[in-house]
Short mmCIF file of C-alpha atoms in Angstrom, two decimals:
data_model
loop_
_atom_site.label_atom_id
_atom_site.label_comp_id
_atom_site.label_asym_id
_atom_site.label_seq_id
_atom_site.Cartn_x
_atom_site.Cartn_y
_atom_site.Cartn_z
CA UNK A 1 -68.89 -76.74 243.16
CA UNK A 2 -67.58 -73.03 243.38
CA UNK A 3 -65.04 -73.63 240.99
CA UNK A 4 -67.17 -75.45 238.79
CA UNK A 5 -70.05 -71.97 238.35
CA UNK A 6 -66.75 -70.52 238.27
CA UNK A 7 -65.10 -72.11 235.00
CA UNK A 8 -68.82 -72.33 233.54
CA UNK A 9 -69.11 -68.34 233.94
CA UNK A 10 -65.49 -67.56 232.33
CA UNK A 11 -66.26 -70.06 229.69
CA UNK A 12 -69.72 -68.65 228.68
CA UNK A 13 -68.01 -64.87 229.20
CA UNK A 14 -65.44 -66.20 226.31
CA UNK A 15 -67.84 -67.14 223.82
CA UNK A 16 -69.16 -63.40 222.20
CA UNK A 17 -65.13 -63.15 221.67
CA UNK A 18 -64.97 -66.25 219.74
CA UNK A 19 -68.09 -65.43 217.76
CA UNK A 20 -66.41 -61.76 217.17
CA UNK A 21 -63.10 -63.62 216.21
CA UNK A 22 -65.41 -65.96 213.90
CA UNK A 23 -67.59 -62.75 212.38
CA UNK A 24 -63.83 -60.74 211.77
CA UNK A 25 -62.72 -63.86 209.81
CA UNK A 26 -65.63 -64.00 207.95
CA UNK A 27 -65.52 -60.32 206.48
CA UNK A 28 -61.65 -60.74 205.87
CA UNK A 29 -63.02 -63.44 203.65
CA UNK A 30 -65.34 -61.95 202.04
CA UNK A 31 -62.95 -58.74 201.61
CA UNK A 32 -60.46 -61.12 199.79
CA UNK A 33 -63.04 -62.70 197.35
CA UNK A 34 -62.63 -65.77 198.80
CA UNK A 35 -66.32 -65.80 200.45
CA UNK A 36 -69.72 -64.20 199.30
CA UNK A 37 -72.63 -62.51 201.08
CA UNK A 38 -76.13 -63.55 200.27
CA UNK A 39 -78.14 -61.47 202.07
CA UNK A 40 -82.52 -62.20 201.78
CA UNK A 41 -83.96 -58.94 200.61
CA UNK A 42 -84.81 -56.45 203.37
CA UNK A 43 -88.02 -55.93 204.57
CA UNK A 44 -91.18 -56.24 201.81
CA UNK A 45 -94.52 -56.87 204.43
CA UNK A 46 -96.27 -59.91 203.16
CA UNK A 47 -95.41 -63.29 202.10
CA UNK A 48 -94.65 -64.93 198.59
CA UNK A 49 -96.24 -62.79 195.64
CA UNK A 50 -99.76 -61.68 194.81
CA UNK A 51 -102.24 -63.85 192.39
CA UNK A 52 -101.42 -61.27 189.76
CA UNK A 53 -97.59 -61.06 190.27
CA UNK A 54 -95.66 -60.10 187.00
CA UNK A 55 -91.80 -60.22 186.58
CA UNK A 56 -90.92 -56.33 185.81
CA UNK A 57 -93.88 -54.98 186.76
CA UNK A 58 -93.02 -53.93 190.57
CA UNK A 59 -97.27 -52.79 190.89
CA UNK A 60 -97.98 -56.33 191.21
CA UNK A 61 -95.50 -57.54 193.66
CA UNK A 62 -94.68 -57.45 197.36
CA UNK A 63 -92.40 -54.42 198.03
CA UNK A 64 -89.90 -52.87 199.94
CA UNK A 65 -91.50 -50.73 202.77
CA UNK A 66 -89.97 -47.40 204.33
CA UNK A 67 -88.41 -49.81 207.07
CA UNK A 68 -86.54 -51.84 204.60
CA UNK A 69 -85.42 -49.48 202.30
CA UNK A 70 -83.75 -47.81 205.34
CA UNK A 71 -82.27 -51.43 206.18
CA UNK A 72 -81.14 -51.44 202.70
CA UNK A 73 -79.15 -48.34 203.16
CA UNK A 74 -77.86 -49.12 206.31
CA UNK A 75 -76.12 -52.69 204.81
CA UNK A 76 -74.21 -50.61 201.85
CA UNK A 77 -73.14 -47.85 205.17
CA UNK A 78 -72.06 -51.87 206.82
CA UNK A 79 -70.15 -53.02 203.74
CA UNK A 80 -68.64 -49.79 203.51
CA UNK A 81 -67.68 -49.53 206.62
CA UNK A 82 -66.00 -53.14 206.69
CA UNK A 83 -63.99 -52.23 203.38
CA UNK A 84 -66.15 -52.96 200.50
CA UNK A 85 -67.34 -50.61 198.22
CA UNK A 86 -67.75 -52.12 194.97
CA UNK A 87 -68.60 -55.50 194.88
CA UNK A 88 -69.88 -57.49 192.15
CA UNK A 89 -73.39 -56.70 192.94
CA UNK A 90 -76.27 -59.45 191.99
CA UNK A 91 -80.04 -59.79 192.74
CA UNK A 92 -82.85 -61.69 191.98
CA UNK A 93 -85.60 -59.76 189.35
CA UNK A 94 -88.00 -59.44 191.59
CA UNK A 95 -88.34 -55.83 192.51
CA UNK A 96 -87.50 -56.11 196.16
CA UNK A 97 -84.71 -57.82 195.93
CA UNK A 98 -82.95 -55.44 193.29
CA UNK A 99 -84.46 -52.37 195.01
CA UNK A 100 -82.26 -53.66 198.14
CA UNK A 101 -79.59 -53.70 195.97
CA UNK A 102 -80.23 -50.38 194.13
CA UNK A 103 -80.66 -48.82 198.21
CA UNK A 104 -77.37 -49.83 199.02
CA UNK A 105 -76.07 -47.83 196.81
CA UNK A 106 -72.61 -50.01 196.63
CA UNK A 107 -72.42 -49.72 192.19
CA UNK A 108 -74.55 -51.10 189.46
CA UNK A 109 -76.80 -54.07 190.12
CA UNK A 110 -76.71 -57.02 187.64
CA UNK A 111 -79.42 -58.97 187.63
CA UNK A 112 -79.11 -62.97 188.11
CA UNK A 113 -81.89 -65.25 187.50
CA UNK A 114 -80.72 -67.65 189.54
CA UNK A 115 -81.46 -66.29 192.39
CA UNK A 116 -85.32 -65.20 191.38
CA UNK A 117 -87.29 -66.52 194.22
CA UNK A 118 -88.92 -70.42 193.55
CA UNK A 119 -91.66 -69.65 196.52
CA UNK A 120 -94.31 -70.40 193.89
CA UNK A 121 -92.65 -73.52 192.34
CA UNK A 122 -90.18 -75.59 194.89
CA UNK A 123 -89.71 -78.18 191.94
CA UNK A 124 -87.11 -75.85 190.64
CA UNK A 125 -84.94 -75.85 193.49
CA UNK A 126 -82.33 -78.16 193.20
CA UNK A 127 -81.85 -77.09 189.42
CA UNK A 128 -81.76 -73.43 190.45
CA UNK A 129 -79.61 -73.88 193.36
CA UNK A 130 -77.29 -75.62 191.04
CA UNK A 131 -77.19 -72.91 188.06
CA UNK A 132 -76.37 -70.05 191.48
CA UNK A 133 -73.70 -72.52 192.51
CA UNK A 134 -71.96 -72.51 189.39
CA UNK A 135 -72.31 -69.24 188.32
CA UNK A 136 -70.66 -67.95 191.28
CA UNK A 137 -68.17 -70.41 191.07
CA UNK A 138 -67.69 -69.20 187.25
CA UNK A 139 -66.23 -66.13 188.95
CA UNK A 140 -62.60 -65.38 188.94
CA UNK A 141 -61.02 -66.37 193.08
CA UNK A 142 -60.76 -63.12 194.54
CA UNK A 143 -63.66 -61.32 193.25
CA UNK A 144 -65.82 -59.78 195.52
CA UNK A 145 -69.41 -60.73 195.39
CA UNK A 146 -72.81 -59.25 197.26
CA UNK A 147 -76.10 -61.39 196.49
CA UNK A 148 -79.61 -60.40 196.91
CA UNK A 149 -82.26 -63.28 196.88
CA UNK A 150 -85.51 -64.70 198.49
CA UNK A 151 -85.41 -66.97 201.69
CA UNK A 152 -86.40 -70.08 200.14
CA UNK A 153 -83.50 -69.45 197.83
CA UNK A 154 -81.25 -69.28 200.93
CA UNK A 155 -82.43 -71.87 202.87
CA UNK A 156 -82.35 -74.15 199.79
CA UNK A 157 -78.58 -73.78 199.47
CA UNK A 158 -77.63 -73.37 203.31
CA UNK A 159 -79.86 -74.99 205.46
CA UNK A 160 -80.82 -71.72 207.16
CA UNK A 161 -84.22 -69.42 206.89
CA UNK A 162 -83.06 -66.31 206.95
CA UNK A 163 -85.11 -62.97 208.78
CA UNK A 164 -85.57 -60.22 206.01
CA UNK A 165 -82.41 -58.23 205.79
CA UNK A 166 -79.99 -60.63 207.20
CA UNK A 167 -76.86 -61.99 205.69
CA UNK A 168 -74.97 -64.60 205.35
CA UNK A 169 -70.97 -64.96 204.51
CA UNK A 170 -70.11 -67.96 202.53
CA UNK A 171 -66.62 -69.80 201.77
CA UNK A 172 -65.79 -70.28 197.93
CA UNK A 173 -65.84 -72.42 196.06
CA UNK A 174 -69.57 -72.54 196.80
CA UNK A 175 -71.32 -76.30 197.22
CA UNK A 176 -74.71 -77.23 198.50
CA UNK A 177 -75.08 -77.75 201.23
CA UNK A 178 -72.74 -74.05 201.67
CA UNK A 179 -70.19 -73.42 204.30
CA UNK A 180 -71.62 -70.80 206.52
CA UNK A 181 -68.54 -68.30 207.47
CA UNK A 182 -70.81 -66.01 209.64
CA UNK A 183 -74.34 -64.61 209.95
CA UNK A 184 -74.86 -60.91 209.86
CA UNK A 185 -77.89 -59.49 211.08
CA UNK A 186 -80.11 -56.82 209.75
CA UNK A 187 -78.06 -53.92 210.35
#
């Protein structure tokens, strides 16, 4: 019985170095273009859009607060800090998302319609889930890639919901349902 607690206790003590092993594998990945991160926006209080919500007009939409444009600031310090300072950099339209972007502060943001939020209209998610898969795809192996989106965006293509601010690092060539290389929490 002792030696059974004992070889349960040194294998649960292993596992943090496996999931560091597993998280270091993931950045090389996405350091050598050969993975993205899609991160969901950071934190905007609320949920979905208000009644009067208008693309480009950031007065009608749920925002970035203080607390997420910090988060926002403290992924570009991550990225930098794990090698990558200027990605291909791609958000959604909606303000929040491309103000997370913009905070990060990693190079110019491009905006990419395919990854507008769908909260108000889940019939478009397979066809928009499609269009992000093969526009990322459409990018040359090797490019390095940072995406900003909306968590039903991200749990459409991965199977996981996302908090505000986290991250995920996915293998190219992207598919649905995505291979999930690591999850990176709000930093």
């Amino acid at each position: 019985m002792a030696r059974a607690l004992a070889f349960l206790l040194l294998a649960w003590l292993a596992v943090p170095g496996w999931a560091q092993a597993d998280q270091a594998t993931a950045w090389d990945a996405l350091r050598a273009g050969r993975a993205v991160l899609l991160l969901r926006h950071a934190t905007a209080p609320g949920m979905g859009d208000p009644a009067d919500f208008r693309l480009g007009d950031c007065a009608t939409q749920r925002n970035l607060d203080r607390r997420g444009r910090a988060e926002a600031r403290r992924w570009g310090q991550l990225l930098r800090s794990q090698g990558i300072e200027r990605p291909r950099l791609f958000s959604s339209r909606w303000c929040r998302a491309r103000d997370t972007a913009v905070e990060m502060n990693l190079g110019p943001v491009e905006p990419l319609p395919a990854l507008d939020s769908f909260f108000g209209d889940r019939s478009r998610a397979a066809g928009q889930t499609a269009e992000l898969v093969e526009a990322v795809n459409g990018y040359m192996p090797g490019t390095v890639m940072v995406l900003v989106s909306h968590q039903v965006n991200i749990a459409a293509l991965t199977g996981v919901y996302p908090a505000s601010g986290e991250g995920l690092i996915l293998a190219r060539p992207l598919r649905v349902p995505a291979r999930v290389l690591g999850r990176i929490a709000p930093p």
